[in-house]
Coordinates of C-alpha atoms in Angstrom, one line a residue:
M73 CA -8.5 -23.8 -31.1
K74 CA -12.0 -22.3 -30.4
R75 CA -10.6 -20.4 -27.4
S76 CA -7.8 -19.0 -29.5
L77 CA -10.2 -17.9 -32.2
F78 CA -12.4 -16.3 -29.6
L79 CA -9.5 -14.3 -28.1
A80 CA -8.4 -13.2 -31.6
A81 CA -11.9 -12.0 -32.5
A82 CA -12.3 -10.2 -29.2
L83 CA -8.9 -8.4 -29.6
W84 CA -9.8 -7.4 -33.2
L85 CA -13.2 -6.1 -32.1
A86 CA -11.8 -4.1 -29.2
S87 CA -9.1 -2.6 -31.4
N88 CA -11.2 -1.7 -34.3
I89 CA -14.2 -0.3 -32.5
G90 CA -11.8 1.7 -30.3
A91 CA -13.2 0.8 -27.0
L92 CA -16.2 -1.2 -26.0
P93 CA -18.5 0.2 -23.3
L94 CA -16.9 -0.8 -20.0
A95 CA -18.2 -1.4 -16.5
A96 CA -16.9 1.0 -13.9
G97 CA -13.7 -0.4 -12.3
E98 CA -12.4 -2.3 -15.4
L99 CA -9.0 -0.6 -15.1
A100 CA -8.9 -1.4 -11.3
T101 CA -9.9 -5.0 -12.0
L102 CA -6.9 -5.3 -14.4
G103 CA -4.7 -3.7 -11.8
R104 CA -5.8 -6.2 -9.2
Q105 CA -4.9 -9.1 -11.6
L106 CA -1.5 -7.6 -12.2
F107 CA -0.9 -6.9 -8.5
F108 CA -1.3 -10.6 -7.6
D109 CA 0.6 -12.0 -10.7
K110 CA 4.1 -13.3 -10.0
R111 CA 4.9 -13.1 -13.7
L112 CA 5.6 -9.4 -13.2
S113 CA 8.9 -10.3 -11.5
A114 CA 11.9 -11.3 -13.6
D115 CA 12.0 -14.9 -12.4
D116 CA 8.2 -15.4 -11.8
S117 CA 8.8 -15.8 -8.1
L118 CA 7.0 -12.9 -6.5
S119 CA 4.2 -10.4 -7.1
C120 CA 3.4 -7.0 -5.6
A121 CA 1.2 -8.9 -3.1
T122 CA 4.3 -10.9 -1.9
C123 CA 5.5 -7.8 0.0
H124 CA 2.0 -6.2 0.3
R125 CA -0.1 -9.0 1.7
P126 CA -3.8 -8.4 2.1
D127 CA -3.9 -10.3 5.4
R128 CA -1.3 -7.9 6.9
A129 CA -2.9 -4.7 5.7
F130 CA -0.7 -4.9 2.6
T131 CA 2.6 -5.2 4.4
D132 CA 4.7 -8.3 4.9
G133 CA 5.8 -8.5 8.5
Q134 CA 9.5 -8.2 7.6
A135 CA 11.9 -5.5 8.8
K136 CA 13.2 -5.3 5.2
S137 CA 11.5 -7.0 2.4
L138 CA 13.1 -9.8 0.3
G139 CA 13.0 -9.5 -3.5
I140 CA 14.0 -11.9 -6.2
A141 CA 16.7 -14.4 -5.4
Q142 CA 16.1 -13.5 -1.7
R143 CA 17.8 -10.1 -2.2
Q144 CA 17.2 -7.9 0.8
G145 CA 15.7 -4.6 0.0
D146 CA 16.5 -1.3 1.6
Y147 CA 13.2 -0.6 3.4
N148 CA 10.3 -2.1 5.4
A149 CA 7.3 -2.5 3.0
P150 CA 4.8 0.2 3.7
T151 CA 1.1 -0.4 3.4
V152 CA -0.6 0.6 0.2
L153 CA -3.9 1.4 2.0
N154 CA -5.4 4.9 1.8
R155 CA -2.9 6.1 -0.8
A156 CA -5.4 7.5 -3.3
K157 CA -5.0 11.1 -2.2
A158 CA -1.4 10.9 -0.8
K159 CA 1.1 13.5 -1.9
R160 CA 4.2 11.4 -1.6
H161 CA 5.0 7.7 -1.9
F162 CA 7.9 5.5 -0.8
W163 CA 9.6 6.1 2.6
D164 CA 11.8 8.8 1.1
G165 CA 8.8 10.4 -0.6
R166 CA 10.5 10.3 -4.0
A167 CA 7.3 9.4 -6.0
T168 CA 4.6 12.0 -6.3
S169 CA 1.9 9.7 -7.8
L170 CA 0.8 6.1 -7.5
E171 CA 1.6 5.5 -11.1
E172 CA 5.2 6.6 -10.5
Q173 CA 5.3 4.5 -7.3
A174 CA 4.1 1.4 -9.1
L175 CA 7.1 1.4 -11.5
G176 CA 9.7 1.4 -8.7
P177 CA 9.3 -2.2 -7.4
L178 CA 8.9 -3.6 -10.9
L179 CA 12.3 -2.3 -12.1
N180 CA 14.2 -2.4 -8.9
P181 CA 16.9 -5.1 -9.1
K182 CA 16.5 -5.8 -5.4
E183 CA 12.8 -6.2 -5.7
M184 CA 11.0 -7.6 -8.8
G185 CA 14.1 -7.2 -10.9
N186 CA 12.5 -6.6 -14.3
T187 CA 13.2 -4.3 -17.2
R188 CA 10.7 -2.5 -19.3
E189 CA 11.5 -4.4 -22.4
T190 CA 11.4 -7.8 -20.8
L191 CA 8.1 -7.2 -18.9
E192 CA 6.3 -5.7 -21.9
A193 CA 7.5 -8.6 -24.2
K194 CA 6.4 -11.2 -21.6
L195 CA 2.9 -9.9 -21.1
N196 CA 2.4 -9.1 -24.8
R197 CA 2.9 -12.8 -25.5
M198 CA -0.1 -13.6 -23.3
A199 CA -3.4 -13.4 -25.3
A200 CA -5.5 -13.2 -22.1
Y201 CA -3.6 -10.1 -21.0
R202 CA -3.8 -8.5 -24.5
L203 CA -7.6 -9.0 -24.3
R204 CA -7.8 -7.4 -20.8
F205 CA -5.7 -4.4 -21.9
A206 CA -7.8 -4.0 -25.0
R207 CA -10.9 -3.8 -22.7
A208 CA -9.2 -1.3 -20.4
F209 CA -7.5 0.8 -23.0
S210 CA -8.0 1.7 -26.7
S211 CA -5.8 -1.1 -28.0
P212 CA -4.4 -4.4 -26.7
E213 CA -0.7 -3.4 -26.4
V214 CA 0.8 -4.0 -23.0
T215 CA 3.1 -1.1 -22.1
L216 CA 4.8 -0.2 -18.9
P217 CA 2.9 3.1 -18.5
R218 CA -0.4 1.1 -18.9
I219 CA 0.7 -1.4 -16.3
A220 CA 1.5 1.4 -13.9
R221 CA -1.8 3.1 -14.5
A222 CA -3.7 -0.2 -13.9
L223 CA -1.8 -1.0 -10.7
A224 CA -2.4 2.6 -9.5
A225 CA -6.2 2.3 -10.2
Y226 CA -6.4 -0.9 -8.1
E227 CA -4.3 0.6 -5.3
K228 CA -6.6 3.7 -5.2
T229 CA -9.5 1.3 -4.2
L230 CA -7.6 0.1 -1.1
R231 CA -8.7 1.9 2.0
S232 CA -9.5 1.5 5.6
R233 CA -13.3 1.1 6.1
S234 CA -14.1 1.1 9.8
S235 CA -12.3 0.9 13.1
L236 CA -13.2 1.3 16.8
Y237 CA -12.1 4.9 16.5
D238 CA -14.3 5.5 13.5
D239 CA -17.2 4.1 15.4
Y240 CA -16.4 6.5 18.3
L241 CA -16.5 9.4 15.9
R242 CA -19.9 8.3 14.6
G243 CA -21.2 8.3 18.2
R244 CA -21.1 4.5 18.6
R245 CA -19.3 4.3 22.0
Q246 CA -19.6 0.5 22.6
G247 CA -16.1 -0.8 23.3
W248 CA -14.7 2.7 23.8
T249 CA -13.3 2.8 27.3
A250 CA -11.9 5.4 29.6
D251 CA -8.4 4.2 28.7
H252 CA -9.2 4.7 25.0
E253 CA -10.3 8.3 25.8
L254 CA -7.2 8.9 27.8
G255 CA -5.0 7.7 25.0
R256 CA -6.9 10.0 22.5
T257 CA -6.4 12.9 24.8
I258 CA -2.6 12.2 25.1
F259 CA -2.4 11.7 21.3
T260 CA -3.9 15.1 20.5
G261 CA -2.3 16.9 23.5
P262 CA 0.9 16.2 25.6
G263 CA 2.0 13.3 23.4
G264 CA 2.4 15.7 20.5
C265 CA 1.5 12.9 18.0
S266 CA -1.2 14.8 16.1
A267 CA 1.2 17.5 15.0
C268 CA 2.4 15.1 12.2
H269 CA -0.2 12.4 12.4
N270 CA -3.4 14.2 11.5
G271 CA -6.3 14.1 9.1
P272 CA -8.4 11.0 8.3
N273 CA -5.3 9.0 7.4
F274 CA -3.3 10.2 10.4
T275 CA -0.4 11.6 8.4
N276 CA 0.4 15.0 7.0
D277 CA 2.5 13.3 4.3
A278 CA 5.4 15.6 5.1
L279 CA 9.1 14.7 5.2
I280 CA 10.8 14.9 8.5
T281 CA 14.5 14.8 9.2
D282 CA 16.0 12.2 11.6
A283 CA 19.1 12.4 13.8
E284 CA 21.3 11.4 10.9
G285 CA 20.0 14.1 8.6
K286 CA 17.9 11.8 6.4
R287 CA 14.4 12.7 5.5
W288 CA 11.5 10.2 5.8
K289 CA 7.8 10.5 5.0
V290 CA 5.4 10.6 8.0
P291 CA 3.6 7.2 7.8
S292 CA -0.1 6.6 8.2
L293 CA -1.2 5.2 11.6
R294 CA -4.1 3.3 10.1
E295 CA -4.1 -0.5 10.6
L296 CA -1.1 -0.4 12.9
V297 CA -2.1 -3.7 14.5
Y298 CA -1.3 -5.5 11.3
T299 CA 1.7 -3.6 10.0
A300 CA 4.5 -4.4 12.4
P301 CA 7.5 -4.0 12.4
Y302 CA 7.5 -0.2 12.3
F303 CA 9.6 2.6 10.7
H304 CA 11.4 2.5 7.4
D305 CA 13.9 0.0 8.6
G306 CA 11.5 -2.1 10.8
R307 CA 13.5 -1.3 13.9
Y308 CA 10.5 -1.5 16.3
C309 CA 8.6 -4.7 16.7
S310 CA 5.7 -3.3 18.9
L311 CA 3.8 -0.1 19.4
A312 CA 5.0 0.0 23.0
E313 CA 8.6 0.2 21.6
V314 CA 7.6 3.0 19.3
V315 CA 6.0 5.0 22.2
D316 CA 9.1 4.4 24.4
A317 CA 11.4 5.8 21.6
H318 CA 9.6 9.0 20.8
G319 CA 10.5 12.3 22.5
D320 CA 7.3 13.5 24.2
T321 CA 5.7 10.0 24.6
A322 CA 8.9 8.5 26.0
R323 CA 8.4 10.7 29.1
L324 CA 4.9 9.6 29.8
D325 CA 4.1 7.5 32.9
P326 CA 3.4 3.7 32.3
K327 CA -0.4 4.1 32.5
S328 CA -0.4 6.9 29.9
K329 CA 1.8 4.9 27.6
R330 CA -0.6 1.9 27.8
A331 CA -3.5 4.2 27.1
L332 CA -1.8 5.7 24.1
V333 CA -1.0 2.3 22.7
L334 CA -4.6 1.3 23.2
F335 CA -5.7 4.4 21.2
L336 CA -3.3 3.6 18.4
E337 CA -4.7 0.1 18.2
S338 CA -8.2 1.5 17.9
L339 CA -7.2 2.9 14.5
S340 CA -7.2 -0.6 13.1
G341 CA -10.3 -2.4 11.8
D342 CA -11.8 -3.5 8.5
Y343 CA -10.2 -2.6 5.2
S344 CA -10.7 -3.3 1.5
R345 CA -8.7 -6.1 -0.2

């Protein structure tokens, strides 16, 4: 009884004052709670983190992810790391903001299988969530746009922190071998990799056309050690397979291929969770 009265009082106060002074990151904190909450799915069986696991750099290790009722999705789950400044989201690049991207899995019948009406009604029945939304917004109402905004705020905090390659760039050469340097040279030169995989996130975020005429977003190469299998359909299980399948890199000699894989592995390290 006392807990219910406390929640009601807090909700009233937050609503009538408009917004209490908030600590930085309140919206992202709410987004994190939502990201790990299985109640966002229609049958309470999976959360965003089911397919975007922190221990796998926010991927799930599946060629194609499984949604509610074990329904197989259309794509391999991409990492959500380093997406704060990205121009496109999803493998086909159809979303141009993280807020738009966040709505996709929630409402996709093959993924979390919810509807706007059902999800809003479910969370609005939870006093704890209404309190959290009141703290993050100007009122306690839980709405789909607010859910998307909170999820996006959390995802914007997720980024790679440091890797062997980053240490190399800072002049810390411990662990950086001649093979790493050979791989870096191939990546930026004869391998042709850096034409599309460039910048701090190793992607130009462009769409490229495959042999079947379908267009796919150039993925980031950060944290590749943790994000196998690779490509939109998870067709490659190892980085060696990826190197063997690409035009310029497929023609490299075995030593050069191994060095290139070693360099790609050096792009993985510590990341936020």
